[in-house]
CSV table of C-alpha atoms in Angstrom, one decimal:
chain,number,residue,atom,x,y,z
L,1,MET,CA,-43.0,31.3,9.3
L,2,GLU,CA,-46.6,30.8,10.5
L,3,ALA,CA,-49.6,31.9,8.4
L,4,HIS,CA,-53.3,31.3,7.9
L,5,TYR,CA,-53.4,28.6,5.2
L,6,ARG,CA,-54.7,29.6,1.8
L,7,HIS,CA,-54.4,28.7,-1.8
L,8,GLY,CA,-51.4,30.4,-3.4
L,9,LEU,CA,-49.5,31.2,-0.2
L,10,LEU,CA,-46.4,29.2,-1.1
L,11,ARG,CA,-46.5,30.7,-4.6
L,12,ASP,CA,-46.6,34.3,-3.1
L,13,ILE,CA,-43.6,33.5,-0.9
L,14,GLY,CA,-41.7,31.9,-3.8
L,15,ASP,CA,-42.5,35.0,-6.0
L,16,LEU,CA,-41.1,37.3,-3.3
L,17,PHE,CA,-37.9,35.2,-3.0
L,18,ALA,CA,-37.5,35.2,-6.8
L,19,ALA,CA,-38.0,39.0,-7.0
L,20,GLU,CA,-35.4,39.5,-4.2
L,21,LYS,CA,-33.0,37.0,-5.9
L,22,VAL,CA,-32.9,34.7,-2.8
L,23,ASN,CA,-31.7,31.2,-3.3
L,24,VAL,CA,-34.0,28.7,-1.5
L,25,THR,CA,-32.2,25.4,-0.7
L,26,LYS,CA,-34.9,23.7,1.3
L,27,VAL,CA,-38.6,24.0,2.1
L,28,ASP,CA,-40.6,22.2,4.8
L,29,SER,CA,-44.3,23.0,4.9
L,30,GLN,CA,-47.1,21.7,7.1
L,31,SER,CA,-50.7,22.7,7.4
L,32,ARG,CA,-53.3,21.8,10.0
L,33,ASN,CA,-56.4,23.4,11.4
L,34,GLY,CA,-56.3,26.3,8.9
L,35,LYS,CA,-52.7,27.3,9.7
L,36,ALA,CA,-49.5,26.7,7.8
L,37,LYS,CA,-46.0,26.4,9.3
L,38,MET,CA,-43.2,26.7,6.8
L,39,ARG,CA,-39.4,26.6,7.2
L,40,PHE,CA,-37.1,27.8,4.5
L,41,ALA,CA,-33.3,27.3,4.2
L,42,ILE,CA,-32.2,30.3,2.1
L,43,VAL,CA,-28.9,31.9,1.0
L,44,VAL,CA,-28.5,35.6,1.5
L,45,PRO,CA,-25.3,37.7,1.2
L,46,ASP,CA,-25.7,39.5,4.6
L,47,ALA,CA,-27.8,40.1,7.7
L,48,GLY,CA,-29.2,43.3,6.2
L,49,GLN,CA,-30.8,41.5,3.3
L,50,LEU,CA,-32.1,38.8,5.7
L,51,GLU,CA,-33.8,41.5,7.8
L,52,ARG,CA,-35.3,43.1,4.7
L,53,LEU,CA,-36.6,39.8,3.5
L,54,LEU,CA,-38.2,39.0,6.9
L,55,ASN,CA,-40.0,42.3,6.8
L,56,LEU,CA,-41.2,41.7,3.2
L,57,VAL,CA,-42.5,38.2,4.1
L,58,GLN,CA,-44.3,39.6,7.1
L,59,ARG,CA,-46.3,41.9,4.7
L,60,ILE,CA,-47.6,39.0,2.7
L,61,VAL,CA,-51.4,38.5,3.1
L,62,ASP,CA,-52.2,36.0,5.9
L,63,VAL,CA,-48.7,35.7,7.3
L,64,ILE,CA,-48.9,35.7,11.1
L,65,SER,CA,-45.3,35.7,12.1
L,66,VAL,CA,-41.9,35.2,10.6
L,67,ARG,CA,-38.6,34.7,12.3
L,68,ARG,CA,-35.1,33.4,11.9
L,69,ILE,CA,-34.2,30.1,13.7
């Protein structure tokens, strides 16, 4: 995920994951020059929920892009 860095961004993503009952097993976050790059290892039951989650994350304020790698 890439986003404009701001206070509370990681919290907003974490709140979304909690609401969607997604298990996060790893987080890697870096910020530089006003941008944040984050990688999450998550556990979801199927591709449908993953697609839904990617769409919801994309709607978070200041998120630029989100993709599966």
